[in-house]
Every structure is written in structure tokens, then in C-alpha cells.
């Protein structure tokens, strides 16, 4: 067996968290350093995943499989493909950045860092699990530290926000658990084997009626996470109350769990139901794109604005996933990464303002470019990346999604493209009110520009923004094999079901009209 | 021709150096770096041009591909550059005029706090504009397209502390995006139709794939044109351009007169094959162009801000270019684009020289009598004014006259009438501007008057070069031996045989008609000039009397037909209001209200359910039994 990169990268943060348990909580500097070093370690270890990734296979790579609870067919089965690779890298990158951004946390720093590191293990685990049970465990594991981060280190209404987040997500998870268990038993019925092995369950031929219900159960779990309109109202509350780093993780990674779930589970497991649900999902996505943008436009709180913009962006991702072609899917996945980078960076930038001024109200700012010119440059870059300016990362994903959508439905594409106009409206209007005009508020007079740590946080993101925008090939080419395979897999299974449906129809029709012939055929 | 990459490389190097280190460098070095970058780019453009001339006309197309930018499935956008007569003309104009304006900016922006920031943006703009015209496919062109839009936004809002400037920047970006909406959809439709977005491949396939007048061809052409309307400030999306005058004047000259705003014309000409497949969209182009030419010219009549007059005249002149394209005279459109770049850059830079001399004053009512103070500026400005008014032998005469001729012969009397009337108004308001600024008695403030001086060499030199070009530029397209016509001919009607009946440029008009039309259009311009002379020199009280008599008309024109107000009332405000409604009512009350309502309901229910939590094992056992029975019954029924 090869070097277990995935396991080490995933569990290193947990080790770090355990290490922190034994550190005296007075040693704040040491606690920070340990957390940072663990996060860096995890990130560096995960880098070979990118460089050694085999472009020519859709099979899962860097696979590790060890039986866990044999009696129930549960195993520790992990691996990545072109779909999860970038989400995995994004997670370890953003956690690292978030820990760096949490340097100014004073309150219970030890517990805070422990939560962050446990959260990282949970998130990384979600993206690599190929065993449904393992997946669910990780899915639940990450929920608790996030709940704590919002509920303990959050703003004034943190308890309401944390509970709302928790209950919303839980409601979805419960349904998903039911669906997972049903799949487990169905698989047993079909093959006689008790297993949670996702790759085996992919082979399962699920009857249409069951597909419908199971899809729906997964749908709620994922749609809440995404969040799709109208399941999104937990998001603005959670973001507003959450500390900066939690917002970064929430927007950057946690939302992607929903869209990733659709790609990894809903589509390949329930292709027929997925196709049937396209109109509903596409319309919800389009409403999300436009509604999210419009509501974002009139927000008075910077964090809420960014939160609603996420609803809009994730609408694009959903649309891309559910048009069933390569441009849409690759665009969707790329957009998950891009959204993680630019929205994550937006929350970081807002956090930097908040640390200085202890307010996030747009009206309290204005003319900041004068006193914070370097901050202004980064803010501008990220703003433009978020509105999808060509040459920057956001455009590539967004355009591919739109092309993919256009191929399958011109009306959807046209409506979604209006989001391109609206994005400029809400982002640039906000930018204008915060950064431009005359600096009138005396409290803004003496704001300090970025310090070295903040430079170190923003610079890597800015580099990635341009890299993905100008030369996205290393990313897209790594997705090709997996996405192609996924789409053919879905397509074949969908056609199979359709064929059967057709045959059934013919059979019924024959039975009705020509009983003798039907009898003859059956013989 | 392999050098073509350097045309782009130099400006981007300039951008990077000044962007990263400009703050620490001293200002003269920043200026030198920026100017050298564009100057080198211009030199390479000339070399490329010479190389191209060496080739026989029919093989003047050279493509250089660098790397695969976006590739997903069958969708491919390769980063590559395309050299052909059209892109060569454009890079010569962009880098040439761009270079002059860079030099001018050194003097004009001297002492400004953001000197390095200014030159970084200006270099970046030149890069993006060159990319726009050199791109070999639609999506790469779109990078340049958005890139110039970004630089325009940054430079309009350059003095960001001024609210009007940052408002204008945002308005420009948003309005342009409305156009981009069309452009993006057009790219998608092109891809779905042709399975490629490469220019050469699309234009080769189009005449075979699409019938003349087919819906797809019309949709593509109109969606592209929506993009052009946004970028080139045509009706109904022109409102951002006059506001864009908030930017520094050299920016207005380069971006909002000579180059960026003409990108839409370039794009339509580039896609002439597609337009020729759709006569309907050609008509739309001509109507919008002609209407804009006249409409914007009338607004120019009543403006008092020197730059705003020039801005409306830009809108109007670009209307002429679209009018030319719309009647099928694509080369004439480009010809006017080139001459316009010379004389409009000259006029803007001249107005900048005036503004510079007057310490920032832009209101023409506070000028007058500047001729002796600013002799060189006056002379060059006069040349520019004569050129735009269409007086022979200045550059604008040849191109504008040719447009009017084409509008008449290929289009209709209506198009000719629109253009002709606009020409009359143009001559009038331009001479009004000239008279109000340089002639008559001085209306300057006292302290301003004391400091009036001719501008420094770095400002005057570009004026002289541009004035020279405004004189000779027209001979590029001298009717008898049109160099530009022959040069650009291979680019037009790539589809050849399937083009519209009279689509090709080989289109001859009888000499008699041509010369009588020339005489007529010169006459129109002279009448306009004479009227301005009567009203502003001979009888300066006349304008006020006329205004008194036609108060309402004047008020409407002075307020630009209230178009901005109408847009605010019908589009902007309703959008903002309904967004507030969506947020405060739908999101907070309805959706979240429902969620919280469920929460409260659960709270109430649990008050009841708590009664079952007795703590006695026997009660729990009983419930378990009941539950078990229910489950068994259910499964029996269901299975």
C-alpha cells in the first residue's frame, strides 16, 4: 500500500486538536502556532494529490480501504477523483487561511483552535468518504464544531443563529440518514451483501418510485446546505453572527457540501429522479440567482450582502450541475472552487474592516481608499473576481455554466445571464459606498492599512484568482475524466430506465388491446 | 509577424512595473516607463503592418496561437492573436493615438497624487484594447472587451473622492454590462450553432450553415449589436458616456473618444459576415446609428460644459459609423473610426489644454477670448473643429461625406436625411463651442485670467501631431484612389458569394453623383458654421432671445430629454424598491416567518409531549409495545 496521503492529511488536524488539549490555555501564542503548523502540514501533505493526480482515469485515486465494522459492511474507504480533488485542496487551503485570520481571537483561544481543527478533519473527511456510513459520520462531525464556533465566538444574536443553523442542517441530515439506510437495505435485497460501499451501491438499479423518494430525502439535506432558495434563510443569520474565520469556512467549504452531495450522490444514484427534478431545481436555481442578487443589493450589513450573493452564486452552480453536460458540470465544479476563494476572501476583507471599526454597516464607511490603499487593491481584485470579470477565476466557471445551460435550455441560460448584470450592481454599489467618495466619518480617518499577516492571507488568494482566470487548464483537465464518466454513467442508467418504461408501456398497451398477442409474447 | 505578441507584451510589462513599484519610483520615471511601453508597442505595430503589406492581399491573414485558455468538452477558447488588415489598422490607431495621449498625460497629470496609479490604468487599458482587436476568437475578445470596460470604470472614477466621479464610473460599468449580457448570449449562441467560437472558423462556416435572413443569424447579429450599443454608447444605452467625462481629460480623449467607445464598431465590422446574413439586423444597426447621430447632436446644441459637448458629439459620430455599417459600407465605418480617432482625440486634448490653462474650469460660459492666450491650442483646435464639421480637405470631410454618400446610394433618403441633418447640427454646435471658448470677449474669472498660459511642450506636441493627422488622415480614403478601401477589402464579406447582392465593397458610384454629394455636404456644414457665426460672434444676444422664445424646447434639450430621469423612474428605482420588498417582506416575513413559526409550533407541541415523559419505566415499556404493534401492522399492510 502506498503512503496514505488522504488519511494523514485528514486526521493531522485532529491530532493537532488532541495535542492542543494538553497545552495550558494560558500559552496563547503556542496554541496559535500549533494550530497553524498543523493546518500548514495538512495542506502541504495534500499538495501531492494535485501534482500526482492521474488525468487519464475516472477511477478513484489515492484509495485506502480498511474494514471498520465488518458485521454491518462498514469500511474505512476513502479516495478522490477529479470532482473531489479541488474541494479537498480548497478545504485545507481555506482552513489554513482561516486560522491565520483568527490570530486576533482573544477569548478561549484553545477551544477555538480545537474546534477549527476538528472542523477541518470533518470537512476533509466528507470529501473523501466512499463509504456512505463513513460519509455520514464525517457529515455530522463537522456540524458540531461549526455550531460551537457560531454559538460561542459569534455576535450578539449568536445563539439564535447557531441553533437555527443546527436545526436546519439536522433536519436535512435526518432525512439523508433514512435514505442511506434504505439504500443499504435495498442493496442487500439486490445483491445479498450488506455494505455501505458507495462504488458498489452505484451499481444498484433502483426502481423509479424509490428513486423519487430517496432523491427527495437527499435533496433536502443538500438543498439546505447549498442553500437553495427558499431554504436559505439560515445563511444570512449564521454569517452575520459567525466570527470571520467561521464565515470563511461556512461560505467557502460548507456550502459546497450541498452541491458536492448532488454531484457525488444524487446524480449517479438516482439518475431518473434527477432528470425528473430538473425543471424544479433549475427554476429554484434561477430564482436563487436573481432573488439572491436583488436582495444582496439592498443589504445594509456587509456580511449579509456577501451571504445573499452566495445564494446567487450557488444558484449558478446548481444550474450547471443539473444541465447534464460537460461544460455545465465542469463549470459548476470550478465555480465551487472559485466561490470558495472569492467569497472566502470577501469575508476575510469584511473581517479586517470589522476588527478595525467594530461595525459592518455600509453606511459607516466611505472613502476608505484614501487611508487604506493596499486594502483597496485587494478588495477591488476580489470584488471583480466575484462579479466574474474575464481574466479572473470567477468568469471561467460562470461562463462554462452558462454555455452548458444554453446548450440544454436557452430560456434558463438567458434568465441566468441577467445575474451577470445584477452582480455588478450589488458588488460595485457596495464597493463605491465603502471605498469611494469623500472620507467624512472621523472614525475612519485613522484606519491602518494591511499588516504583514493580512498580506500573507490575501496574497495567495489573489494569485489563485489570476491563475485560475488565465490558465484554468490544470484544473479543468483534472476534472475531465471523472466528469465524463459521471455523465455517461448517469446517461446510461437514465436511458435504461427510460427503455424499461417504454417497454412496460408497450406491454400494458398490448395487454389492454391485444391480450392474445401479449400472451404469445410472454410465452 | 511573429512579433505580434510584443504588441501586447510591452503594455502589460508597463502595467506590472508601475502597478507594483510605481509608488516608490519617482514620477518622471513612471511616465517614461509608461510611454516607452506604448511607444514600443506602436513600433512593433508598424513592423507588423509592413510585414503584412509584403504579402499579397488575399493571403493577409496570420494567426498565432499561444495556449488553450478554456477547454471543456467541445468548447474551446484558444488564446491566440489574429493579424489581418482590420486588426492592423486598429492596433496602429490604438497604439499610435495611445502613445500621443500617454505623452500628453505626463504634462496634464503632473503633480497629481495618483500619478503612478493613473499610468498603470492607462497602460492596462492599452493592453486590453489591443487584446480586444487582436483576439482570434469571441471569448478572448470578450476579455479585452471587459478589460477596457474595467479600465474605463477605474479611470472615470479616478478622482474617487468626488461622488459624481465614482457614481459615473459605476454607471458606466453597469450600463456596459447590460450590453455584455447580449454579447455573452451571442457567444453562447454562436458556440451552439457552429460548435466553435474561432473567428475564422465561424465566418467560414456561417454562409454555409445559415441562410440569409434566418432567425439564428438575426439573433446572433442583434445580440452582438446589443453589446456594441452598450460599449459604443448608442441609443438606448448611451447615457453613461456623457457622465464619463468625470475622468481626467486625456482619458476622455483616449478611452471615451478615440478607441474604446469605437470597439462596438470594430466588432460589427469584424462580424460583417454574420451581419450580411441578416438584412433585418443591418437595418436595425443603420436605424440605431442614424437616430443616435441626430439625437445626440441635438443634445450637444444646448450643453455648456466643454467636455459634455464633445461627449455628445462622440456619441453622434459613432452613430455615423454604425449608420455606415448598417447600410453595408463597413470599410467606410472603419475609415470614419480612424479619422474620428484623430480629430476627436485632438479636440479632447485641446479642450484639456484649455481646462488645464484655466485651472480646471469646464464651463464655456466662463471662457471666451482665449485665442491670443493659447495660440497653438487654438490653431490645432480649429483644425479639429473643421475636420469634425466636414470641411474639405480635413479628415472628417472624406469619411463623413462617404458615409452620407453610402447612406444615400445603399440605404435610403431617410438615412441620408438623418446623417445630413446631424452634420448640419454638428457644424453648428462645434463652431458654437469654438466661438464661445476662443473668440468673443473674455468671461473668465479675474484670478483665473491672470494665470492663463499656453500649455507645456508635452501637451502641445501631441496636439500638433494629431492636427497634422486630422489634415492628412482623410487622404487614406481619397475617393479616387482609396488606400484604406483596398487594404481592408479582404476582411469584408469573407463569405463572398453568399453575401448580400450589393454587399461587397466593389461598389461604384458615378462620379457626378459623388461630386454633387460632396458639394452638398460641404454646403450643409458651411450653413451650420455660418449660423453659429451669426449667433455667437455677430449677434451674441441672439441665443438668449431664441431660448426665451422656445423655452420649453430649450429646457427639454438642455436637460437631455430627461432620459436619465426616465431611466431612474422606470428601471432603477423600481428595481431597488422591489428588492427592498423581496428582502423585508418575502425573505424576513414570509420565508423566515414560516421557519420561526414552525419553531414556535414545536415549542408548543413539546409542552404537550412533555406530559408523556413521566420517568416511569412501565409507561415507557407500554409505549414501546404500542409502537412495535403499530410498526408491525404498518409493515404488514405495506408489504
mmCIF file of N, CA, C and O in Angstrom, chain A residues 296-345:
data_model
loop_
_atom_site.group_PDB
_atom_site.id
_atom_site.type_symbol
_atom_site.label_atom_id
_atom_site.label_comp_id
_atom_site.label_asym_id
_atom_site.label_seq_id
_atom_site.Cartn_x
_atom_site.Cartn_y
_atom_site.Cartn_z
ATOM 1 N N UNK A 296 -29.342 40.991 -2.145
ATOM 2 C CA UNK A 296 -27.985 41.422 -1.769
ATOM 3 C C UNK A 296 -27.807 42.915 -2.006
ATOM 4 O O UNK A 296 -27.163 43.614 -1.225
ATOM 5 N N UNK A 297 -28.419 43.374 -3.091
ATOM 6 C CA UNK A 297 -28.213 44.769 -3.486
ATOM 7 C C UNK A 297 -28.629 45.754 -2.397
ATOM 8 O O UNK A 297 -28.007 46.782 -2.226
ATOM 9 N N UNK A 298 -29.684 45.434 -1.658
ATOM 10 C CA UNK A 298 -30.219 46.418 -0.711
ATOM 11 C C UNK A 298 -29.819 46.136 0.728
ATOM 12 O O UNK A 298 -30.398 46.692 1.661
ATOM 13 N N UNK A 299 -28.818 45.275 0.929
ATOM 14 C CA UNK A 299 -28.395 44.999 2.298
ATOM 15 C C UNK A 299 -27.613 46.177 2.873
ATOM 16 O O UNK A 299 -26.906 46.867 2.143
ATOM 17 N N UNK A 300 -27.753 46.341 4.158
ATOM 18 C CA UNK A 300 -27.025 47.428 4.812
ATOM 19 C C UNK A 300 -25.803 46.910 5.566
ATOM 20 O O UNK A 300 -24.927 47.670 5.951
ATOM 21 N N UNK A 301 -25.794 45.598 5.782
ATOM 22 C CA UNK A 301 -24.707 44.964 6.507
ATOM 23 C C UNK A 301 -23.837 44.228 5.482
ATOM 24 O O UNK A 301 -24.342 43.456 4.666
ATOM 25 N N UNK A 302 -22.524 44.488 5.510
ATOM 26 C CA UNK A 302 -21.636 43.901 4.508
ATOM 27 C C UNK A 302 -21.716 42.375 4.485
ATOM 28 O O UNK A 302 -21.728 41.761 3.431
ATOM 29 N N UNK A 303 -21.766 41.793 5.682
ATOM 30 C CA UNK A 303 -21.768 40.331 5.719
ATOM 31 C C UNK A 303 -23.043 39.752 5.133
ATOM 32 O O UNK A 303 -23.035 38.728 4.469
ATOM 33 N N UNK A 304 -24.148 40.430 5.388
ATOM 34 C CA UNK A 304 -25.400 39.939 4.816
ATOM 35 C C UNK A 304 -25.358 40.040 3.306
ATOM 36 O O UNK A 304 -25.858 39.165 2.598
ATOM 37 N N UNK A 305 -24.775 41.113 2.841
ATOM 38 C CA UNK A 305 -24.664 41.285 1.387
ATOM 39 C C UNK A 305 -23.895 40.111 0.782
ATOM 40 O O UNK A 305 -24.334 39.495 -0.197
ATOM 41 N N UNK A 306 -22.770 39.788 1.396
ATOM 42 C CA UNK A 306 -21.972 38.684 0.854
ATOM 43 C C UNK A 306 -22.747 37.371 0.985
ATOM 44 O O UNK A 306 -22.704 36.510 0.099
ATOM 45 N N UNK A 307 -23.486 37.229 2.091
ATOM 46 C CA UNK A 307 -24.254 35.997 2.284
ATOM 47 C C UNK A 307 -25.284 35.823 1.174
ATOM 48 O O UNK A 307 -25.406 34.750 0.585
ATOM 49 N N UNK A 308 -26.012 36.880 0.870
ATOM 50 C CA UNK A 308 -27.022 36.751 -0.187
ATOM 51 C C UNK A 308 -26.365 36.568 -1.547
ATOM 52 O O UNK A 308 -26.918 35.902 -2.426
ATOM 53 N N UNK A 309 -25.187 37.160 -1.726
ATOM 54 C CA UNK A 309 -24.514 36.952 -3.008
ATOM 55 C C UNK A 309 -24.162 35.478 -3.167
ATOM 56 O O UNK A 309 -24.128 34.958 -4.279
ATOM 57 N N UNK A 310 -23.922 34.787 -2.043
ATOM 58 C CA UNK A 310 -23.651 33.351 -2.127
ATOM 59 C C UNK A 310 -24.862 32.602 -2.650
ATOM 60 O O UNK A 310 -24.732 31.663 -3.434
ATOM 61 N N UNK A 311 -26.040 33.014 -2.199
ATOM 62 C CA UNK A 311 -27.255 32.361 -2.694
ATOM 63 C C UNK A 311 -27.305 32.479 -4.210
ATOM 64 O O UNK A 311 -27.616 31.523 -4.929
ATOM 65 N N UNK A 312 -26.930 33.650 -4.701
ATOM 66 C CA UNK A 312 -26.937 33.879 -6.138
ATOM 67 C C UNK A 312 -25.890 33.011 -6.844
ATOM 68 O O UNK A 312 -26.184 32.335 -7.829
ATOM 69 N N UNK A 313 -24.688 33.000 -6.321
ATOM 70 C CA UNK A 313 -23.619 32.230 -6.967
ATOM 71 C C UNK A 313 -23.894 30.734 -6.946
ATOM 72 O O UNK A 313 -23.649 30.033 -7.924
ATOM 73 N N UNK A 314 -24.372 30.264 -5.805
ATOM 74 C CA UNK A 314 -24.621 28.832 -5.714
ATOM 75 C C UNK A 314 -25.771 28.424 -6.633
ATOM 76 O O UNK A 314 -25.850 27.283 -7.063
ATOM 77 N N UNK A 315 -26.636 29.373 -6.956
ATOM 78 C CA UNK A 315 -27.666 29.097 -7.959
ATOM 79 C C UNK A 315 -27.032 28.726 -9.288
ATOM 80 O O UNK A 315 -27.467 27.777 -9.952
ATOM 81 N N UNK A 316 -25.978 29.439 -9.657
ATOM 82 C CA UNK A 316 -25.259 29.100 -10.885
ATOM 83 C C UNK A 316 -24.704 27.675 -10.806
ATOM 84 O O UNK A 316 -24.800 26.908 -11.765
ATOM 85 N N UNK A 317 -24.119 27.357 -9.660
ATOM 86 C CA UNK A 317 -23.528 26.029 -9.524
ATOM 87 C C UNK A 317 -24.602 24.955 -9.714
ATOM 88 O O UNK A 317 -24.418 23.993 -10.469
ATOM 89 N N UNK A 318 -25.742 25.143 -9.045
ATOM 90 C CA UNK A 318 -26.819 24.154 -9.153
ATOM 91 C C UNK A 318 -27.277 24.007 -10.595
ATOM 92 O O UNK A 318 -27.521 22.908 -11.073
ATOM 93 N N UNK A 319 -27.397 25.122 -11.260
ATOM 94 C CA UNK A 319 -27.831 25.099 -12.655
ATOM 95 C C UNK A 319 -26.835 24.293 -13.491
ATOM 96 O O UNK A 319 -27.224 23.444 -14.305
ATOM 97 N N UNK A 320 -25.567 24.551 -13.266
ATOM 98 C CA UNK A 320 -24.533 23.845 -14.027
ATOM 99 C C UNK A 320 -24.597 22.348 -13.801
ATOM 100 O O UNK A 320 -24.460 21.557 -14.734
ATOM 101 N N UNK A 321 -24.826 21.952 -12.550
ATOM 102 C CA UNK A 321 -24.855 20.521 -12.252
ATOM 103 C C UNK A 321 -26.054 19.850 -12.928
ATOM 104 O O UNK A 321 -25.952 18.752 -13.453
ATOM 105 N N UNK A 322 -27.172 20.546 -12.960
ATOM 106 C CA UNK A 322 -28.395 19.889 -13.429
ATOM 107 C C UNK A 322 -28.711 20.127 -14.905
ATOM 108 O O UNK A 322 -29.863 20.041 -15.306
ATOM 109 N N UNK A 323 -27.711 20.484 -15.696
ATOM 110 C CA UNK A 323 -27.969 20.522 -17.138
ATOM 111 C C UNK A 323 -27.372 19.303 -17.821
ATOM 112 O O UNK A 323 -27.534 19.118 -19.016
ATOM 113 N N UNK A 324 -26.680 18.469 -17.056
ATOM 114 C CA UNK A 324 -26.182 17.190 -17.562
ATOM 115 C C UNK A 324 -25.324 17.316 -18.813
ATOM 116 O O UNK A 324 -25.506 16.579 -19.762
ATOM 117 N N UNK A 325 -24.449 18.277 -18.858
ATOM 118 C CA UNK A 325 -23.426 18.221 -19.901
ATOM 119 C C UNK A 325 -22.095 18.687 -19.326
ATOM 120 O O UNK A 325 -22.043 19.233 -18.218
ATOM 121 N N UNK A 326 -21.060 18.441 -20.099
ATOM 122 C CA UNK A 326 -19.717 18.574 -19.524
ATOM 123 C C UNK A 326 -19.390 20.021 -19.168
ATOM 124 O O UNK A 326 -18.801 20.299 -18.121
ATOM 125 N N UNK A 327 -19.821 20.956 -20.015
ATOM 126 C CA UNK A 327 -19.500 22.351 -19.707
ATOM 127 C C UNK A 327 -20.181 22.783 -18.409
ATOM 128 O O UNK A 327 -19.574 23.423 -17.555
ATOM 129 N N UNK A 328 -21.447 22.425 -18.284
ATOM 130 C CA UNK A 328 -22.184 22.811 -17.088
ATOM 131 C C UNK A 328 -21.565 22.221 -15.833
ATOM 132 O O UNK A 328 -21.329 22.913 -14.847
ATOM 133 N N UNK A 329 -21.244 20.935 -15.908
ATOM 134 C CA UNK A 329 -20.723 20.253 -14.726
ATOM 135 C C UNK A 329 -19.335 20.769 -14.363
ATOM 136 O O UNK A 329 -19.070 21.089 -13.200
ATOM 137 N N UNK A 330 -18.456 20.878 -15.360
ATOM 138 C CA UNK A 330 -17.111 21.368 -15.046
ATOM 139 C C UNK A 330 -17.158 22.818 -14.589
ATOM 140 O O UNK A 330 -16.442 23.213 -13.672
ATOM 141 N N UNK A 331 -18.011 23.590 -15.235
ATOM 142 C CA UNK A 331 -18.179 24.966 -14.797
ATOM 143 C C UNK A 331 -18.677 25.014 -13.365
ATOM 144 O O UNK A 331 -18.214 25.814 -12.552
ATOM 145 N N UNK A 332 -19.623 24.136 -13.064
ATOM 146 C CA UNK A 332 -20.187 24.099 -11.709
ATOM 147 C C UNK A 332 -19.118 23.786 -10.670
ATOM 148 O O UNK A 332 -19.020 24.454 -9.642
ATOM 149 N N UNK A 333 -18.314 22.763 -10.973
ATOM 150 C CA UNK A 333 -17.279 22.381 -10.004
ATOM 151 C C UNK A 333 -16.257 23.505 -9.856
ATOM 152 O O UNK A 333 -15.837 23.860 -8.756
ATOM 153 N N UNK A 334 -15.878 24.077 -10.998
ATOM 154 C CA UNK A 334 -14.913 25.174 -10.955
ATOM 155 C C UNK A 334 -15.486 26.342 -10.157
ATOM 156 O O UNK A 334 -14.796 27.011 -9.392
ATOM 157 N N UNK A 335 -16.772 26.543 -10.336
ATOM 158 C CA UNK A 335 -17.392 27.657 -9.639
ATOM 159 C C UNK A 335 -17.442 27.422 -8.140
ATOM 160 O O UNK A 335 -17.377 28.363 -7.359
ATOM 161 N N UNK A 336 -17.558 26.149 -7.749
ATOM 162 C CA UNK A 336 -17.496 25.859 -6.308
ATOM 163 C C UNK A 336 -16.162 26.344 -5.765
ATOM 164 O O UNK A 336 -16.092 26.986 -4.721
ATOM 165 N N UNK A 337 -15.092 26.001 -6.480
ATOM 166 C CA UNK A 337 -13.756 26.419 -6.034
ATOM 167 C C UNK A 337 -13.649 27.943 -6.042
ATOM 168 O O UNK A 337 -13.204 28.560 -5.068
ATOM 169 N N UNK A 338 -14.094 28.538 -7.136
ATOM 170 C CA UNK A 338 -13.978 29.988 -7.255
ATOM 171 C C UNK A 338 -14.763 30.721 -6.196
ATOM 172 O O UNK A 338 -14.311 31.709 -5.630
ATOM 173 N N UNK A 339 -15.962 30.221 -5.948
ATOM 174 C CA UNK A 339 -16.780 30.858 -4.927
ATOM 175 C C UNK A 339 -16.106 30.739 -3.575
ATOM 176 O O UNK A 339 -16.100 31.679 -2.787
ATOM 177 N N UNK A 340 -15.501 29.567 -3.326
ATOM 178 C CA UNK A 340 -14.780 29.385 -2.074
ATOM 179 C C UNK A 340 -13.683 30.422 -1.921
ATOM 180 O O UNK A 340 -13.503 31.010 -0.858
ATOM 181 N N UNK A 341 -12.961 30.668 -3.001
ATOM 182 C CA UNK A 341 -11.857 31.626 -2.922
ATOM 183 C C UNK A 341 -12.366 33.055 -2.796
ATOM 184 O O UNK A 341 -11.983 33.787 -1.880
ATOM 185 N N UNK A 342 -13.261 33.454 -3.715
ATOM 186 C CA UNK A 342 -13.600 34.882 -3.690
ATOM 187 C C UNK A 342 -14.531 35.238 -2.538
ATOM 188 O O UNK A 342 -14.349 36.273 -1.909
ATOM 189 N N UNK A 343 -15.510 34.379 -2.253
ATOM 190 C CA UNK A 343 -16.385 34.728 -1.141
ATOM 191 C C UNK A 343 -15.653 34.584 0.182
ATOM 192 O O UNK A 343 -15.833 35.397 1.088
ATOM 193 N N UNK A 344 -14.793 33.555 0.246
ATOM 194 C CA UNK A 344 -13.962 33.444 1.433
ATOM 195 C C UNK A 344 -13.166 34.720 1.636
ATOM 196 O O UNK A 344 -13.120 35.290 2.731
ATOM 197 N N UNK A 345 -12.558 35.196 0.552
ATOM 198 C CA UNK A 345 -11.750 36.405 0.645
ATOM 199 C C UNK A 345 -12.608 37.616 1.004
ATOM 200 O O UNK A 345 -12.171 38.484 1.763
#
